[in-house]
XYZ file of C-alpha atoms in Angstrom:
652
model
C 17.521 -47.992 -28.441
C 13.786 -47.612 -28.060
C 10.902 -49.542 -26.698
C 7.384 -48.984 -28.119
C 4.732 -49.312 -25.349
C 1.947 -46.937 -26.457
C 1.161 -45.749 -22.781
C 0.461 -41.997 -22.744
C 0.328 -41.531 -18.838
C 3.218 -41.947 -16.561
C 4.282 -41.208 -12.910
C 6.799 -38.227 -12.446
C 9.425 -39.123 -10.116
C 12.810 -37.375 -10.375
C 14.886 -34.341 -11.002
C 14.954 -32.970 -14.479
C 17.784 -30.599 -15.835
C 17.092 -29.242 -19.220
C 19.995 -28.341 -21.506
C 20.392 -27.821 -25.232
C 19.130 -25.559 -27.941
C 15.768 -23.465 -27.869
C 12.679 -24.998 -29.444
C 13.020 -25.613 -33.234
C 10.260 -24.321 -35.396
C 10.206 -26.881 -38.402
C 7.496 -26.327 -41.092
C 4.632 -28.809 -40.405
C 3.797 -31.379 -43.090
C 0.714 -33.610 -43.491
C -0.489 -36.022 -40.774
C 2.057 -38.222 -39.418
C 1.595 -41.942 -38.710
C 2.726 -43.280 -35.233
C 4.720 -45.950 -37.032
C 6.702 -43.098 -38.729
C 7.852 -41.559 -35.431
C 11.546 -41.704 -35.114
C 13.579 -40.884 -31.882
C 16.359 -41.902 -29.544
C 16.477 -42.103 -25.820
C 19.974 -43.099 -24.758
C 22.056 -43.040 -21.384
C 25.439 -41.616 -21.166
C 27.833 -44.648 -20.736
C 30.098 -42.591 -18.480
C 27.002 -41.231 -16.557
C 24.057 -43.546 -16.720
C 22.013 -41.029 -14.693
C 22.244 -38.637 -17.727
C 19.590 -39.439 -20.150
C 19.855 -37.890 -23.857
C 16.591 -37.294 -25.810
C 16.645 -36.688 -29.517
C 13.731 -36.366 -31.896
C 14.676 -37.747 -35.395
C 11.170 -37.304 -36.943
C 11.350 -34.483 -39.762
C 8.934 -31.766 -40.014
C 7.322 -32.055 -36.492
C 7.554 -30.324 -33.102
C 8.381 -33.030 -30.429
C 6.588 -33.017 -27.233
C 8.539 -35.101 -24.664
C 6.915 -36.061 -21.334
C 9.800 -36.785 -18.851
C 10.112 -37.783 -15.218
C 10.238 -34.074 -14.240
C 8.474 -32.020 -16.807
C 7.744 -31.402 -20.410
C 9.945 -30.250 -23.340
C 9.592 -29.283 -26.939
C 13.323 -29.329 -27.828
C 14.629 -31.452 -30.643
C 17.439 -32.588 -28.374
C 17.470 -32.287 -24.654
C 19.110 -33.730 -21.554
C 17.653 -35.111 -18.404
C 19.752 -35.829 -15.175
C 18.317 -38.170 -12.797
C 20.074 -38.383 -9.463
C 18.288 -41.344 -8.093
C 18.008 -44.984 -9.149
C 14.605 -46.269 -10.152
C 12.350 -47.053 -13.074
C 11.552 -44.054 -15.241
C 9.355 -43.582 -18.126
C 9.548 -41.075 -21.115
C 6.869 -40.458 -23.542
C 7.632 -39.151 -27.029
C 4.694 -37.290 -28.847
C 4.611 -34.946 -31.789
C 2.652 -32.229 -33.288
C 2.486 -32.030 -37.050
C 0.243 -30.111 -39.596
C -2.406 -32.845 -39.136
C -2.470 -32.473 -35.377
C -1.164 -34.183 -32.252
C 0.237 -37.717 -32.682
C 0.688 -39.887 -29.556
C 3.714 -41.774 -29.534
C 5.625 -44.350 -27.546
C 6.565 -44.787 -23.766
C 10.136 -45.679 -23.075
C 10.923 -47.255 -19.730
C 14.510 -46.877 -18.401
C 15.781 -48.969 -15.488
C 18.441 -46.722 -13.704
C 20.497 -48.679 -11.163
C 22.966 -45.949 -10.189
C 22.838 -42.735 -8.161
C 24.504 -39.492 -8.925
C 23.685 -37.058 -5.983
C 26.026 -34.336 -7.391
C 22.976 -33.283 -9.285
C 21.398 -31.906 -6.091
C 24.536 -31.259 -4.032
C 23.975 -27.430 -3.838
C 23.453 -25.264 -0.803
C 20.056 -24.061 -2.394
C 18.759 -27.513 -2.907
C 19.604 -28.319 0.769
C 18.112 -25.154 2.115
C 15.029 -25.764 0.120
C 14.515 -29.435 0.856
C 16.558 -30.291 3.926
C 19.065 -32.348 1.822
C 19.074 -35.700 0.119
C 16.824 -38.138 1.854
C 14.975 -35.456 3.694
C 12.046 -33.062 3.130
C 11.066 -29.576 4.283
C 7.727 -27.981 4.652
C 6.979 -24.460 3.900
C 4.118 -22.035 4.821
C 2.663 -18.715 3.319
C 3.652 -16.107 5.783
C 0.197 -15.125 7.094
C -1.945 -17.111 9.458
C -5.694 -17.032 10.549
C -4.833 -14.338 13.183
C -3.446 -12.068 10.437
C 0.171 -12.356 11.623
C 3.191 -12.382 9.417
C 6.093 -13.825 11.288
C 9.024 -12.946 9.136
C 7.958 -10.678 6.140
C 5.751 -7.642 6.208
C 3.096 -9.597 4.753
C 2.314 -12.675 2.477
C 2.906 -10.937 -0.911
C 4.911 -8.212 -2.368
C 4.907 -6.726 -5.876
C 7.659 -5.967 -8.247
C 8.447 -5.209 -11.844
C 9.087 -8.415 -13.877
C 12.904 -7.732 -14.007
C 13.199 -8.283 -10.116
C 15.608 -11.050 -9.422
C 17.667 -12.891 -6.885
C 19.220 -10.947 -4.142
C 16.768 -7.956 -4.687
C 18.475 -6.934 -7.844
C 17.119 -6.326 -11.339
C 18.013 -8.069 -14.616
C 17.829 -4.736 -16.395
C 17.766 -1.139 -15.179
C 14.766 1.078 -15.944
C 10.845 1.799 -14.949
C 10.332 -1.972 -14.306
C 13.181 -2.022 -11.667
C 11.015 -1.416 -8.553
C 9.513 -3.421 -5.653
C 6.555 -2.691 -3.188
C 7.039 -4.395 -0.005
C 3.222 -4.318 1.039
C 2.807 -4.573 4.792
C -0.317 -6.786 5.540
C -1.536 -4.470 8.500
C -2.268 -1.622 5.979
C -2.961 -3.662 2.853
C -5.258 -6.576 4.130
C -6.952 -6.760 0.612
C -3.689 -8.762 -0.572
C -4.863 -11.771 1.268
C -7.501 -12.881 3.788
C -6.208 -13.828 7.273
C -6.328 -17.712 7.061
C -4.480 -20.886 7.162
C -3.359 -21.466 3.695
C -1.791 -24.892 4.214
C 1.558 -26.368 3.571
C 4.095 -26.988 0.896
C 6.681 -29.748 1.171
C 9.813 -30.217 -0.986
C 11.179 -33.617 -0.538
C 14.423 -35.508 -1.863
C 13.341 -38.934 -0.619
C 13.964 -41.002 -3.590
C 13.161 -38.107 -5.969
C 12.440 -34.560 -6.273
C 8.828 -34.399 -5.067
C 6.549 -31.628 -4.093
C 3.429 -31.962 -2.155
C 1.050 -29.006 -1.702
C -2.074 -28.961 0.707
C -4.027 -25.864 -0.433
C -6.301 -24.864 2.390
C -7.598 -21.656 1.083
C -7.233 -21.607 -2.857
C -10.513 -22.124 -4.589
C -10.211 -25.057 -7.140
C -7.254 -26.473 -5.532
C -6.782 -29.161 -2.750
C -4.038 -31.677 -2.218
C -1.575 -31.810 -5.229
C 1.469 -33.898 -5.703
C 4.086 -33.326 -8.295
C 7.741 -32.996 -9.008
C 9.983 -29.948 -9.141
C 13.492 -28.810 -10.271
C 15.580 -25.954 -8.904
C 18.019 -24.360 -11.429
C 20.563 -23.111 -8.873
C 22.445 -21.232 -11.414
C 19.520 -19.461 -12.848
C 17.484 -19.253 -9.695
C 14.552 -20.592 -11.376
C 12.107 -23.076 -9.582
C 10.061 -25.332 -11.798
C 7.105 -27.392 -10.634
C 5.006 -30.028 -12.458
C 1.560 -31.073 -11.593
C 1.447 -28.851 -8.432
C 1.264 -25.162 -7.785
C 2.824 -23.397 -4.952
C 0.822 -22.034 -1.849
C -0.808 -18.878 -3.009
C -3.462 -16.368 -1.776
C -7.165 -16.618 -2.557
C -7.445 -14.564 -5.591
C -4.337 -14.676 -7.785
C -4.826 -18.180 -9.418
C -6.125 -17.693 -12.969
C -7.051 -14.164 -12.467
C -3.475 -12.884 -12.278
C -1.157 -15.872 -12.617
C -1.845 -18.492 -15.378
C 1.522 -20.202 -15.259
C 2.691 -21.646 -11.907
C 5.164 -23.901 -13.566
C 8.022 -21.443 -13.489
C 9.050 -19.290 -10.462
C 11.856 -16.832 -9.889
C 13.599 -17.360 -6.763
C 14.081 -13.957 -5.193
C 15.532 -15.134 -1.758
C 16.089 -18.274 0.130
C 17.282 -18.835 3.575
C 16.920 -21.632 6.205
C 13.998 -19.710 7.609
C 12.364 -17.769 4.673
C 11.765 -17.888 0.917
C 10.437 -15.549 -1.749
C 9.160 -16.818 -5.180
C 8.145 -14.396 -7.922
C 5.447 -15.389 -10.631
C 4.689 -13.505 -13.826
C 1.377 -11.583 -13.701
C -0.314 -12.357 -16.825
C -1.814 -8.979 -17.492
C 1.146 -6.774 -16.353
C 4.894 -6.301 -16.652
C 4.887 -7.307 -13.026
C 5.741 -10.122 -10.567
C 3.676 -11.136 -7.614
C 6.106 -12.251 -5.004
C 4.957 -14.849 -2.563
C 6.660 -14.794 0.907
C 7.137 -18.163 2.616
C 8.489 -19.271 6.013
C 9.664 -22.800 6.935
C 7.390 -24.708 9.287
C 10.163 -25.024 11.694
C 10.605 -21.284 11.844
C 6.919 -20.834 12.309
C 6.610 -23.417 15.113
C 9.397 -21.842 16.987
C 8.453 -18.185 16.402
C 8.061 -16.075 19.471
C 6.533 -12.608 18.966
C 8.722 -9.746 19.866
C 7.763 -8.280 23.243
C 7.048 -4.736 21.935
C 4.732 -2.134 23.514
C 1.698 -1.012 21.555
C 2.311 2.052 19.558
C 0.934 5.345 21.183
C -1.150 8.059 19.453
C 0.731 11.222 18.604
C -0.843 13.441 21.178
C 1.681 14.540 23.799
C 0.258 17.533 25.407
C -0.892 18.468 28.807
C -4.397 16.687 28.610
C -6.252 18.710 31.199
C -4.942 22.037 30.207
C -5.834 21.447 26.557
C -9.306 20.234 27.389
C -9.987 23.161 29.646
C -7.587 25.741 28.542
C -5.060 27.521 30.851
C -6.465 30.938 31.911
C -10.142 30.280 32.033
C -10.893 27.006 33.619
C -13.692 25.723 31.380
C -14.196 24.623 27.601
C -16.999 23.383 25.605
C -16.525 20.903 22.781
C -18.967 19.805 19.972
C -18.762 17.225 17.316
C -17.302 18.467 14.007
C -20.268 18.001 11.502
C -17.814 18.252 8.535
C -15.559 15.239 9.822
C -17.262 13.704 12.810
C -15.395 10.444 13.224
C -12.982 7.809 11.893
C -11.178 4.681 12.972
C -7.442 5.053 14.083
C -4.867 2.527 14.596
C -2.847 2.481 17.856
C -0.383 4.879 16.494
C -3.079 7.353 15.591
C -3.152 6.871 11.971
C -6.648 7.169 10.259
C -7.823 3.898 8.811
C -10.227 5.397 6.336
C -9.467 8.074 3.727
C -11.903 10.832 3.508
C -13.515 11.445 0.181
C -16.038 14.129 0.956
C -17.077 15.998 4.164
C -20.360 16.439 5.846
C -20.433 20.128 4.643
C -19.966 19.099 1.167
C -22.967 18.700 -1.227
C -22.097 14.916 -1.520
C -22.127 14.402 2.193
C -19.704 12.563 4.475
C -17.949 9.617 2.818
C -14.890 7.655 3.004
C -13.008 6.674 -0.417
C -14.007 3.016 -0.087
C -17.459 3.277 1.541
C -20.256 5.439 2.991
C -20.185 5.715 6.667
C -23.455 6.468 8.604
C -24.115 10.072 9.103
C -26.840 11.926 11.245
C -26.359 15.627 11.677
C -28.981 16.024 14.217
C -27.584 13.242 16.480
C -23.925 14.604 16.019
C -25.062 18.319 16.461
C -26.661 17.143 19.807
C -23.543 16.209 21.526
C -22.053 18.872 23.679
C -19.147 18.272 26.293
C -18.167 21.010 28.795
C -15.150 20.524 31.044
C -14.066 22.514 33.955
C -10.536 22.237 35.442
C -10.469 21.726 39.257
C -6.936 20.718 39.715
C -3.996 19.465 37.587
C -5.298 15.949 37.111
C -9.172 16.472 36.860
C -12.170 18.518 37.119
C -16.015 18.467 36.429
C -18.093 17.859 33.415
C -21.580 18.240 31.889
C -22.038 16.037 28.696
C -25.319 16.565 26.587
C -26.335 14.184 23.874
C -29.473 14.055 21.663
C -31.006 11.812 24.378
C -29.373 12.289 27.669
C -27.302 14.547 29.975
C -24.435 13.250 32.100
C -22.868 15.146 35.115
C -19.722 14.137 37.113
C -15.983 14.498 37.806
C -13.126 13.311 35.618
C -9.521 12.468 35.954
C -6.729 12.304 33.435
C -3.901 9.988 33.685
C -0.362 10.069 32.267
C -1.346 8.169 29.206
C -3.959 11.124 28.349
C -6.916 8.672 29.117
C -10.031 10.598 30.623
C -11.885 8.556 33.276
C -15.383 9.864 33.401
C -16.209 7.657 36.395
C -19.418 6.446 34.679
C -20.511 4.708 31.410
C -21.611 7.508 28.736
C -23.027 7.006 25.488
C -22.469 9.998 23.137
C -24.670 8.457 20.403
C -26.130 4.928 19.457
C -27.660 3.365 16.477
C -26.573 5.725 13.816
C -27.196 4.073 10.626
C -28.454 1.217 12.721
C -25.096 0.130 14.127
C -22.743 2.884 14.811
C -22.237 3.664 18.577
C -19.854 5.714 20.572
C -19.173 5.895 24.181
C -16.697 5.290 26.960
C -15.029 2.040 27.349
C -16.109 -0.608 29.992
C -13.422 1.191 32.137
C -15.428 4.343 31.617
C -12.492 6.032 29.581
C -11.699 7.710 26.424
C -8.236 8.715 25.121
C -6.970 11.752 23.468
C -5.627 10.757 20.173
C -4.635 14.004 18.476
C -5.138 17.677 19.212
C -5.326 20.607 16.707
C -3.990 24.042 17.220
C -4.929 27.398 15.796
C -2.613 30.484 16.733
C -1.331 28.425 19.479
C -4.691 27.363 21.142
C -5.948 23.968 20.975
C -9.340 24.062 18.994
C -9.773 20.408 17.968
C -9.163 17.020 19.538
C -9.863 13.418 18.634
C -11.198 11.336 21.539
C -10.922 7.493 21.055
C -12.677 4.634 22.246
C -10.174 1.514 22.209
C -11.809 -1.604 20.849
C -11.954 -4.558 23.051
C -11.257 -6.977 20.243
C -8.830 -5.361 17.887
C -5.920 -3.014 17.910
C -7.743 0.291 16.996
C -9.875 3.227 18.256
C -13.144 4.647 17.102
C -12.592 8.203 17.444
C -14.934 11.281 17.296
C -13.670 14.698 16.179
C -14.458 17.553 18.531
C -14.228 21.367 17.939
C -13.966 24.026 20.689
C -17.145 26.063 20.757
C -16.849 28.291 23.867
C -14.925 28.639 26.993
C -11.481 30.475 27.622
C -8.299 30.197 25.856
C -4.910 31.773 26.502
C -6.286 34.664 24.624
C -9.470 35.427 22.283
C -8.987 32.862 19.347
C -9.665 35.660 16.952
C -7.089 38.022 18.423
C -4.643 35.220 18.619
C -5.086 34.493 14.914
C -5.099 37.966 13.848
C -1.812 38.413 15.693
C -0.235 35.622 13.664
C -1.595 36.922 10.367
C -0.319 40.421 10.909
C 3.069 39.470 12.390
C 5.034 39.583 9.253
C 4.702 39.335 5.414
C 4.270 35.717 4.049
C 5.765 34.006 1.096
C 5.218 30.634 -0.296
C 7.586 28.147 1.295
C 9.051 26.936 -2.079
C 12.419 26.167 -0.339
C 10.646 23.792 1.955
C 11.843 25.567 5.140
C 8.930 24.079 7.091
C 8.900 20.410 7.284
C 7.046 18.524 10.135
C 6.238 14.806 10.243
C 2.802 13.687 11.238
C 1.187 10.326 11.807
C -0.346 10.561 8.316
C 2.428 11.992 6.257
C 4.299 15.394 6.345
C 3.440 19.166 6.513
C 5.943 20.510 4.076
C 6.192 23.548 1.793
C 5.178 24.671 -0.699
C 1.988 22.878 -0.752
C 0.159 19.711 0.512
C -2.242 17.242 -1.070
C -3.871 15.378 1.943
C -6.882 14.179 3.627
C -4.973 15.146 6.784
C -5.938 11.880 8.317
C -4.307 9.012 6.434
C -2.018 10.242 3.605
C -0.097 13.187 2.141
C 1.712 14.042 -0.959
C 3.970 17.122 -1.022
C 5.296 17.823 -4.506
C 8.251 20.243 -4.779
C 8.289 23.104 -7.428
C 8.593 21.638 -10.905
C 7.146 18.420 -9.832
C 3.468 19.547 -10.127
C 1.546 22.623 -11.484
C 0.146 23.373 -8.005
C 3.749 23.886 -6.563
C 4.856 26.183 -9.153
C 8.227 26.477 -11.010
C 11.537 25.775 -9.456
C 13.590 28.652 -8.341
C 10.750 31.214 -8.744
C 9.897 33.858 -6.151
C 6.227 34.404 -6.455
C 6.023 37.406 -4.235
C 4.505 38.302 -0.820
C 1.182 38.510 1.100
C 0.824 41.131 3.833
C -2.125 41.386 6.266
C -2.485 44.648 8.183
C -3.948 45.490 11.473
C -6.631 47.753 9.735
C -8.116 44.853 7.910
C -6.254 45.485 4.537
C -4.202 43.114 2.689
C -1.520 43.791 0.004
C -0.534 41.033 -2.410
C 2.471 41.276 -4.428
C 1.986 38.630 -7.052
C 4.438 37.415 -9.733
C 2.663 36.464 -12.940
C 4.498 34.220 -15.327
C 2.477 33.486 -18.496
C 3.694 31.048 -21.104
C 2.400 30.696 -24.647
C 2.813 27.962 -27.214
C 1.815 27.575 -30.862
C -0.801 24.953 -32.032
C -2.751 24.868 -35.256
C -1.515 28.188 -36.267
C -2.696 29.970 -33.015
C -0.877 31.303 -30.188
C -2.456 29.703 -26.883
C -1.837 30.238 -23.189
C -0.243 27.361 -21.261
C -2.166 26.042 -18.190
C 0.051 24.470 -15.681
C 3.842 23.867 -15.898
C 5.686 25.007 -19.085
C 6.409 22.485 -21.685
C 9.621 22.326 -23.987
C 9.269 25.044 -26.737
C 6.931 27.335 -24.676
C 7.492 31.052 -24.761
C 7.689 32.989 -21.486
C 5.340 35.953 -22.726
C 4.833 37.732 -19.402
C 6.963 37.909 -16.221
C 5.807 40.755 -14.135
C 4.842 41.611 -10.557
C 1.518 43.013 -9.852
C 0.284 44.577 -6.641
C -3.209 43.852 -5.416
C -4.904 45.653 -2.517
C -7.873 44.356 -0.747
C -9.574 43.454 2.609
C -9.465 40.500 4.843
C -11.900 39.118 7.409
C -12.006 36.060 9.806
C -14.859 33.599 9.962
C -14.096 31.657 13.139
C -17.345 29.931 13.204
C -16.508 28.226 9.887
C -12.635 28.397 10.273
C -12.292 30.663 7.168
C -10.096 33.565 5.986
C -11.664 35.518 3.449
C -9.821 38.144 1.279
C -11.084 40.339 -1.516
C -8.227 39.700 -3.783
C -6.794 36.443 -4.868
C -4.299 34.793 -2.276
C -0.718 34.688 -3.261
C -0.205 31.534 -5.277
C 1.992 29.855 -7.991
C 0.849 31.222 -11.346
C 1.104 27.809 -12.879
C -2.063 27.000 -10.782
C -3.871 30.259 -11.374
C -6.287 28.489 -13.868
C -7.345 25.715 -11.632
C -9.142 27.658 -8.796
C -12.182 29.691 -9.055
C -12.108 31.345 -5.640
C -8.684 32.345 -4.576
C -10.095 34.571 -1.734
C -12.122 31.822 -0.042
C -9.609 30.156 2.248
C -9.831 27.415 4.993
C -7.504 27.910 7.893
C -5.517 24.765 8.583
C -2.601 26.004 10.802
C -1.698 29.531 11.885
C 1.106 30.017 14.412
C 4.391 31.808 14.814
C 6.517 30.876 11.880
C 3.933 29.100 9.617
C 0.607 29.718 8.002
C -1.193 26.867 6.055
C -4.358 27.809 4.166
C -6.513 25.533 1.977
C -8.122 26.564 -1.295
C -10.674 24.561 -3.417
C -9.378 23.256 -6.716
C -12.291 23.496 -9.245
C -13.162 20.477 -11.111
C -14.458 22.249 -14.181
C -11.501 24.649 -14.486
C -8.909 22.016 -13.593
C -10.337 19.068 -15.351
C -9.467 17.140 -12.333
C -11.440 16.174 -9.247
C -12.422 19.024 -6.801
C -9.894 19.034 -4.027
C -8.711 21.330 -1.122
C -5.104 22.037 -1.749
C -3.054 23.284 1.251
C -0.421 25.958 0.672
C 2.239 26.498 3.252
C 3.523 30.092 3.923
C 6.496 31.214 5.909
C 7.579 34.673 7.011
C 8.905 36.710 4.236
C 11.156 39.822 4.388
């Protein structure tokens, strides 16, 4: 039943279906001679396309090389749907090492296409005698035509139909959109991947952007029941960094989804209990894809531009660059493209989390823009920069674009390359506005890029000119209008381009992200179902804080210690009392500060983490809501220094 040829290499050519028991683990004896190898390779007489492999050599691990992959099973079955000449190699591994065995050649003259008569096989390949080409869903223009991006990420229990093989912490998926996560893959042409059933189950991959790979040809098998796609001598199309660094074994992929137009295959990350899921589209879908005719997204600003630029009652207003947060880039929807790490007023200086942008306080501080309203749609301006002065008239259109009528450079060459000015059409656009006590006190002016969908935007603060009323008086009116309480019930909830303003507190850079933990989810938000008291500002400049103090203790090493943060199981509530604190308050409008001589009302679980509870930055003050920022101290909290924002709403 066997033919000894002593040839180790072979050409893979067909479909393999492996069945039988798991790999046996015999005890390995001494060195085996090749003449002692014993095995059988037989064809099923009722189905000649079914080939049965059986290792009869005792004390070894068989290492079969078959037309569609490798196997270490003692007994295995290979099903070959097509006629042809096929070779099988029998090698073994014993205590003395690897022993090369024989090559057996079988001439199969029949066909059994029932092995590949499955809808998934047809969808993957186009059917028997056909081939189908697939692409990674990202092109050189940075466009994903079907999926949100070329790769998703999931726990390694994610399976077919977006279900999990088991419940628990690993049952998750992150559908990464490429527009916001360009790091997952560079915008490139990644080549083609063709599955063929023309005379066999062949795969051909033309890797265009994967280091160390080029054109690869091999064979594949799709286990339609288990939804597992196996490849031999070829790897699928991939991004430019996962090969080797994250994925070591490309031979086994988990089919997550497969349609005529799109496919997802998950591969195990070698260092994590995670899958990297590669998203593909058929070449036919790509060639016939037509982008949706959707308008560009709009920035969030929707006010009366001319009124906000000049105010309503007096007809002029002066703006200056905010030295703490002078500029950023925004997408067309007004979302900041860089997260702020530190501000220009911080000791570390102005910086984003991923890079250090150029900063020049003298240049930024030399910019002043004064606007005077002449009619509903325009007025006059005087713009002073560190090097020039511009005067003229402006108009504002329905898109909140300001046409200055001439080219204006606000600054140039900061850091050697950063420039900001009007577009070629002499315009800038209002991206966002900021209000304090009902008056617009800050705006972002954006210069739309000519070559990409984004704005470079400068952040301006109002420094002079009218307002509906004196800003200080307007702010005072809000503060003294009612007692304030922490918004633990989240009655205030406003969506923004960067997240949400929600009680009771906000972790955010107020440009690109926000996290709003509820009571009980983080120590800064306090305990659930606890009323921490009230805060009342009086007309005479006094303030009264009714503060609930809840102190928990626990035993450790024979000592009774005070718990910092949220209570843990077994803690004892040692103190639960209300204390009344009387102090004074004052506004510092130049620095946007509210200073009080006693600690601000706060969740007691966060008391330990802040050094100056009376040094407050005003984020928002208007009818119905007061949002104040307080600095978390790095030394006291054991965490990074961070401005935490607390949301207050009217109390009784």
